[in-house]
Coordinates of C-alpha atoms in Angstrom, one line a residue:
M1 CA 101.5 109.5 81.4
K2 CA 101.5 108.0 84.8
I3 CA 101.4 110.1 88.0
L4 CA 102.5 108.8 91.4
V5 CA 101.0 110.6 94.4
P6 CA 102.3 109.9 97.9
V7 CA 99.8 110.6 100.7
K8 CA 100.1 110.5 104.5
R9 CA 97.7 109.7 107.3
V10 CA 97.9 112.4 110.0
V11 CA 95.8 113.8 112.9
D12 CA 92.9 115.7 111.4
Y13 CA 93.7 119.4 111.2
N14 CA 90.5 120.3 113.1
V15 CA 91.6 118.2 116.1
K16 CA 93.3 119.9 119.1
V17 CA 96.5 117.9 119.6
R18 CA 97.3 116.7 123.1
V19 CA 100.7 115.7 124.4
K20 CA 101.1 112.4 126.3
P21 CA 101.4 112.8 130.1
D22 CA 104.9 111.3 129.9
Q23 CA 105.9 113.8 127.2
T24 CA 107.1 111.1 124.8
G25 CA 104.9 112.3 121.9
V26 CA 101.4 113.2 120.8
D27 CA 98.4 111.2 122.1
L28 CA 96.8 109.4 119.1
A29 CA 94.3 107.3 121.1
N30 CA 90.8 107.8 119.9
V31 CA 91.8 110.7 117.7
K32 CA 90.3 111.4 114.3
M33 CA 92.8 110.8 111.5
S34 CA 92.6 112.0 107.9
M35 CA 94.7 112.7 104.8
N36 CA 97.3 115.4 105.2
P37 CA 95.8 118.6 103.6
F38 CA 98.8 119.1 101.3
C39 CA 98.5 115.5 100.1
E40 CA 94.9 116.2 99.2
I41 CA 96.0 119.1 97.1
A42 CA 98.4 116.8 95.3
V43 CA 95.7 114.2 94.7
E44 CA 93.4 116.9 93.3
E45 CA 96.0 118.3 91.0
A46 CA 96.8 114.8 89.6
I47 CA 93.0 114.2 89.0
R48 CA 92.8 117.5 87.2
L49 CA 95.7 116.6 84.9
K50 CA 94.0 113.3 84.2
E51 CA 90.7 115.1 83.4
K52 CA 92.6 117.3 80.9
G53 CA 93.9 114.2 79.2
V54 CA 97.5 114.8 80.3
A55 CA 97.7 111.7 82.5
E56 CA 96.3 108.2 82.0
E57 CA 96.8 106.7 85.5
I58 CA 97.1 107.9 89.0
I59 CA 98.8 105.7 91.6
V60 CA 98.5 106.6 95.3
V61 CA 101.1 105.3 97.7
S62 CA 101.2 105.6 101.5
V63 CA 103.7 104.5 104.2
G64 CA 102.1 103.7 107.5
P65 CA 99.9 101.3 109.5
A66 CA 97.1 99.2 108.2
Q67 CA 94.7 102.0 108.9
A68 CA 96.4 104.1 106.2
Q69 CA 94.3 102.1 103.7
E70 CA 91.5 104.5 104.7
T71 CA 93.6 107.4 103.5
I72 CA 94.3 105.6 100.2
R73 CA 90.6 104.9 99.8
T74 CA 89.9 108.6 100.2
A75 CA 92.2 109.3 97.3
L76 CA 90.7 106.6 95.2
A77 CA 87.2 108.0 95.9
M78 CA 88.4 111.4 94.7
G79 CA 89.5 109.8 91.4
A80 CA 92.8 108.0 91.7
D81 CA 93.1 104.6 90.0
R82 CA 94.9 102.3 92.4
G83 CA 96.9 102.3 95.6
I84 CA 100.0 100.9 97.2
L85 CA 100.3 100.6 101.0
I86 CA 103.8 100.1 102.4
Q87 CA 102.7 98.8 105.8
T88 CA 104.7 99.5 108.9
D89 CA 103.8 100.4 112.5
D90 CA 107.1 102.2 113.0
A91 CA 107.5 106.0 112.9
V92 CA 109.2 106.4 109.5
E93 CA 111.5 109.4 109.0
P94 CA 111.5 111.5 105.8
L95 CA 114.7 109.9 104.4
A96 CA 113.3 106.4 104.8
V97 CA 110.1 107.5 103.2
A98 CA 112.1 109.0 100.3
K99 CA 114.0 105.7 99.8
L100 CA 110.8 103.7 99.8
L101 CA 109.2 106.1 97.3
K102 CA 112.3 105.8 95.1
A103 CA 111.9 102.0 95.1
V104 CA 108.2 102.5 94.1
V105 CA 109.2 104.9 91.3
D106 CA 111.8 102.4 90.0
E107 CA 109.0 99.8 89.9
E108 CA 106.2 101.9 88.5
S109 CA 108.1 104.3 86.2
P110 CA 105.9 107.4 86.6
E111 CA 106.6 110.5 84.6
I112 CA 105.9 112.8 87.6
V113 CA 105.7 112.5 91.3
L114 CA 103.2 114.9 92.9
L115 CA 103.3 115.2 96.7
G116 CA 102.4 117.7 99.4
K117 CA 105.2 120.1 100.3
Q118 CA 105.0 118.9 104.0
A119 CA 102.9 117.0 106.4
I120 CA 101.1 118.9 109.2
D121 CA 102.4 116.5 111.9
G122 CA 106.2 116.7 111.5
D123 CA 106.3 119.8 109.3
N124 CA 109.6 118.6 108.0
N125 CA 109.3 119.7 104.3
Q126 CA 112.0 117.2 103.3
T127 CA 110.6 114.1 101.6
G128 CA 110.0 115.7 98.1
Q129 CA 113.5 117.2 98.0
M130 CA 115.2 114.0 99.2
L131 CA 113.3 111.9 96.7
A132 CA 114.3 114.2 93.8
A133 CA 118.0 114.0 95.0
L134 CA 117.8 110.1 95.2
L135 CA 116.2 109.9 91.7
D136 CA 118.4 112.7 90.3
W137 CA 115.3 114.3 88.9
P138 CA 114.5 118.0 88.5
Q139 CA 112.2 119.3 91.2
G140 CA 109.7 122.2 91.6
T141 CA 108.7 122.9 95.2
F142 CA 105.9 125.0 96.7
A143 CA 103.9 124.9 93.5
S144 CA 101.0 127.2 93.1
E145 CA 100.4 126.4 89.4
V146 CA 101.4 123.4 87.3
A147 CA 101.1 123.0 83.5
I148 CA 102.4 120.0 81.5
A149 CA 103.0 120.0 77.8
D150 CA 105.6 118.6 75.3
G151 CA 107.5 116.5 77.9
K152 CA 108.0 119.5 80.2
A153 CA 106.3 120.7 83.4
S154 CA 105.9 124.5 84.0
V155 CA 105.8 125.0 87.7
T156 CA 105.0 128.4 89.3
R157 CA 106.3 128.4 92.8
E158 CA 105.8 130.7 95.7
I159 CA 109.0 132.3 97.1
D160 CA 109.6 135.2 99.5
G161 CA 110.0 137.7 96.8
G162 CA 106.9 136.7 94.8
L163 CA 106.4 134.0 92.2
Q164 CA 109.1 132.0 90.3
T165 CA 108.4 129.9 87.2
L166 CA 110.5 126.9 86.4
S167 CA 110.5 124.6 83.4
L168 CA 111.2 121.0 84.3
T169 CA 112.1 118.3 81.9
L170 CA 110.0 115.2 82.8
P171 CA 110.3 113.0 84.7
A172 CA 110.2 115.3 87.7
V173 CA 109.2 115.8 91.3
V174 CA 106.7 118.5 92.2
T175 CA 105.6 119.5 95.7
T176 CA 102.3 121.3 96.2
D177 CA 101.5 124.5 98.1
L178 CA 98.1 125.6 99.5
R179 CA 97.1 127.9 96.7
L180 CA 97.5 125.3 93.9
N181 CA 93.8 124.2 94.0
E182 CA 90.8 123.4 96.2
P183 CA 90.4 119.7 96.7
R184 CA 87.1 118.2 95.8
Y185 CA 84.7 116.2 98.0
A186 CA 84.3 112.6 97.0
S187 CA 80.7 111.8 95.8
L188 CA 78.9 108.8 97.3
P189 CA 79.0 106.8 94.0
N190 CA 82.8 107.3 93.8
I191 CA 83.2 106.3 97.4
M192 CA 81.4 103.0 96.6
K193 CA 83.5 102.5 93.4
A194 CA 86.7 103.1 95.5
K195 CA 85.9 100.0 97.5
R196 CA 86.5 97.9 94.4
K197 CA 89.7 99.6 93.3
P198 CA 92.9 97.6 94.0
I199 CA 95.3 98.4 96.9
D200 CA 98.6 96.4 96.9
T201 CA 100.1 95.9 100.4
K202 CA 103.8 95.7 100.7
S203 CA 106.4 96.0 103.5
P204 CA 109.6 98.0 103.7
A205 CA 111.5 94.7 103.5
D206 CA 110.0 94.1 100.1
Y207 CA 111.9 97.1 98.8
G208 CA 115.0 96.4 100.8
V209 CA 114.8 99.6 102.7
D210 CA 116.0 100.0 106.3
T211 CA 113.5 102.2 108.1
A212 CA 115.2 102.2 111.5
P213 CA 115.0 105.7 113.0
R214 CA 118.2 107.9 113.1
L215 CA 116.6 110.4 115.4
S216 CA 115.1 110.0 118.9
V217 CA 112.5 112.3 120.5
V218 CA 113.8 113.6 123.8
K219 CA 110.7 115.4 125.0
V220 CA 107.4 116.8 123.6
T221 CA 105.8 119.7 125.4
E222 CA 102.9 122.0 124.8
P223 CA 103.7 125.6 123.9
P224 CA 103.4 128.1 126.8
K225 CA 100.0 129.6 127.3
R226 CA 99.7 133.1 125.9
E227 CA 99.4 135.9 128.5
A228 CA 96.8 138.6 128.3
G229 CA 97.7 141.7 126.5
I230 CA 97.3 145.3 127.7
K231 CA 95.8 148.4 126.2
V232 CA 97.6 151.7 125.7
E233 CA 96.2 155.2 125.5
S234 CA 98.5 156.5 122.7
V235 CA 101.1 155.7 120.1
A236 CA 103.7 157.4 122.3
E237 CA 102.9 155.0 125.2
L238 CA 103.0 152.0 122.8
V239 CA 106.5 153.1 121.5
D240 CA 107.7 153.6 125.1
K241 CA 106.6 150.1 126.2
L242 CA 108.1 148.5 123.1
K243 CA 111.4 150.3 123.7
N244 CA 111.8 150.2 127.4
E245 CA 109.8 147.1 128.5
A246 CA 109.8 144.7 125.6
G247 CA 113.1 145.8 124.3
V248 CA 112.2 145.2 120.7
I249 CA 113.0 148.6 119.2

């Protein structure tokens, strides 16, 4: 079985994001970038499936600038087999990403696409669902457990009311949630081996996909600074303030 894992290069989750002075977006100059945490979880799950003998090959694909090769190399060092970089310096929206991924799926014919439920930069949570719709494949989103056997994927997903288990007939799209696994750290020997693993570089034009944005950013602003709280002497005073000052009860 072949697994396709899309990954995204984002601002490292430990970095405090700064807004550009002209409020046109986030300042990326001299900022540490890394793999999206949800994508790391997807890569780890694919590797675990390979270690169990369920999968034979893991292909990592990324859409982004030339520096996204570093993100792909990270996945290869974790244990993926080869990578595909669809190189573009444009800001690609989720629908365009989904169209590019569909073209890759048509070319590579994987049995399952494992990807993070969302990226921590845009927080759109759209690409997996759009890809499943374009492919007309079953989908399991927000997966906290994945098991594959007999041509089916059993996906336990987190919902507001608890846990829901779905049985998906492969091929299928699965998006990963935080509690699915704990991604491994790449060992030094594997980092060295990853340098020799192949990465094919493509462009959106190679797949015939128009990545022109349909949305425009009007303004990006920082959230308002939190004001200091106050202490109350009793529950009665708290209730009074919530009712008469805050107006929330």
